[in-house]
Amino acid sequence: MRRRTILDVAERAGVSVGTVSNALNRPEIVAEKTLASIQAAIDELHFVPSAAARQMTGARNPAIGLIVLDIGNPFFAEVYRGVEDVAGEAGYVVVVCSFAGDPAHERRQLRQLEEQRVAGILATRVGKGNSRVYGRMRKTGTPVVMLDQRSASKDQCSVSVDDVAGGRLAGEHLCELGHRRLALVNGPRDWSQCADRRTGFLAAAEAAGAQLLAGADIEAEQMTIDAGEEAARKLLAGEQLPTGIFCANDLLALGVEHALIAAGHRVPEDFAIVGYDDVAFATMAFVPLTSVRQPAYELGRRAAEQLLDEADDEKHKHERVVFAPELVVRASTGAAIDAAPDRSPIRA
Amino acid sequence: MRRRTILDVAERAGVSVGTVSNALNRPEIVAEKTLASIQAAIDELHFVPSAAARQMTGARNPAIGLIVLDIGNPFFAEVYRGVEDVAGEAGYVVVVCSFAGDPAHERRQLRQLEEQRVAGILATRVGKGNSRVYGRMRKTGTPVVMLDQRSASKDQCSVSVDDVAGGRLAGEHLCELGHRRLALVNGPRDWSQCADRRTGFLAAAEAAGAQLLAGADIEAEQMTIDAGEEAARKLLAGEQLPTGIFCANDLLALGVEHALIAAGHRVPEDFAIVGYDDVAFATMAFVPLTSVRQPAYELGRRAAEQLLDEADDEKHKHERVVFAPELVVRASTGAAIDAAPDRSPIRA
DNA sequence: GCGGCACTATGAAGCGTTTCAAATTCTTGT
DNA sequence: ACAAGAATTTGAAACGCTTCATAGTGCCGC
């Protein structure tokens, strides 16, 4: 079936194309019965207007891009939910680009978004060599809001969480529990979030006189469960074993925990673990995970709001929102037993 | 900065627009040095061609839509990964629409995709009242491939897993372990996957002489952790308690497990639980989850391949691929202890 | 019965590309 | 130096829609 155009509809309804266009966009100015016959024609012909043609005449593309590292990470899925709720409300569609850490892939996706003339972009990370692309987009009028990372300059919006504070929270918690031999399982340090968490963590450790063990300052390439398991094996192979481990996200932490337990160690008795993000699964883990919580959904909402405001409002004011992280203590640091009761025979 | 057009580039480079277009799309037919000066002009002006204008002239929109219930479900995230890998390879962009079960939202997203003239759509579920929309799309030449559910008619592609078999697997497993009082925590039954899993489960139960307890045939509206917790509370409030529980996905199962344990019950001693999907987190659960595995990534890949084939190949042949599910036994049915060793003091 | 007014409908221009037949320029062989 | 052919470039039409100045219609009160 040939694709129908507005002209087909006009002919069928016996009116001009202008009138059909009006019926579509400003129905209030066209007469009742004209409207009815046009609607009938549209239905009969299964007409669906072309977004491309509409865009040609100056309309904005009601879509925004969301660039995330990995949508399989529940943290980003939650951020997405916040974005989607705001964008959907405003009639926008969200194009998720999950580039899995590959800068070339990211560049390709960005290019697509740029050609599509999306109304704006939410970036949770700027891959190596791609900051120029973002710069170009902003110059040509496509707003870019930094999500989960603070923008470097004042003339760009960002919604983030204080990662240095988050790292410190984790460090202080472990130190307060008496841990002096620490390990860090981090993600790529060229990602500002990871660098910041590390900074905060090290500061807390130093303040408490604890130290990061040599060889226990791991920088995993991916921030996944698998990478966490591998990191745990590395830790176990070290000369000296840590007792407190801070992981830069919950996926890594879950992997670390799983690998340690599989190797016959106990959590938290042998190793205390702190994760980051407080994803829903942290609660249900084999040993429920202590984690630094970020308000993911809210992060997504605020960022989307800022983006749409910048896209729509001529006199938009840039803003850099910073949320405070929050420590959620669970069994993996032994400081508390989560909702789940102890299952040892003693109590059974 | 005003948006630059191909005309600006042409002027700057001192050639005609046609030549610029050629340089962009068929560089092999334009002279070396012309190419160079055009490239220079493009760079200087930060020119990025408009996808809309290109589409106007007949080019296809290199995008495909992926409709999922909830991208926060790791199962769908994994499916997405498969889709993205294939689509990205072919130069397509994937637009994820996670409509969270709201048919109106789904309709809105579909409409957008339709107006955008995407090259095709991957649908993991057809919401109530939206099947006509899909029908219209297919009539106007937009291929729609069913993902994770078998298409009703032979003239449409689908890639699915045999859900009846999956349900049966779960039922047989529980019955073999001696469970006779069963419960089912299902998702919306108007979703074919849920209906099928139930059918298989009931068949297995009947064959083994086991029964689904009255009031233990739960149909949750959402298939989330929260919904699982609520379902567990309902089960506990019933007159008779089941001993074997089958949940239609892992999120529900995780929720059920969590709520049961939080209420002081033991898994698998008091309640054996079987989930569905075998998401990565199932392994790391408080009590690692027995689950019916679906090849999520492969599902996504195959579906995307079919879709692109249908979109590109004139003489495409429809195909209905059905994968077989597979039972993965872990601690939640007590039939095996997963990688994680027993933590009871006896062994410690 | 007519001027004036409020509604409605019209149609052509314009948006940024691609395409393709036609025009132009360059090469080559003689 | 010239014709023929190859290589390159040109320019206008076409794509489907919105916009807006203009034209048309119908109704009111006098």
Short mmCIF file of C-alpha atoms (C1' of nucleotides) in Angstrom, two decimals, chain A residues 5-6 21 25 47 57, chain D residues 15-20:
data_model
loop_
_atom_site.label_atom_id
_atom_site.label_comp_id
_atom_site.label_asym_id
_atom_site.label_seq_id
_atom_site.Cartn_x
_atom_site.Cartn_y
_atom_site.Cartn_z
CA THR A 5 0.23 12.10 1.89
CA ILE A 6 -1.68 15.10 3.00
CA SER A 21 -2.99 20.92 7.68
CA ASN A 25 -2.73 21.48 13.83
CA PHE A 47 -2.83 8.63 6.84
CA THR A 57 9.05 23.59 7.90
"C1'" DC D 15 9.80 15.09 -1.64
"C1'" DG D 16 5.36 16.26 2.16
"C1'" DC D 17 4.32 19.51 5.12
"C1'" DT D 18 3.22 24.44 7.35
"C1'" DT D 19 2.33 29.16 6.85
"C1'" DC D 20 0.13 33.22 5.63
#
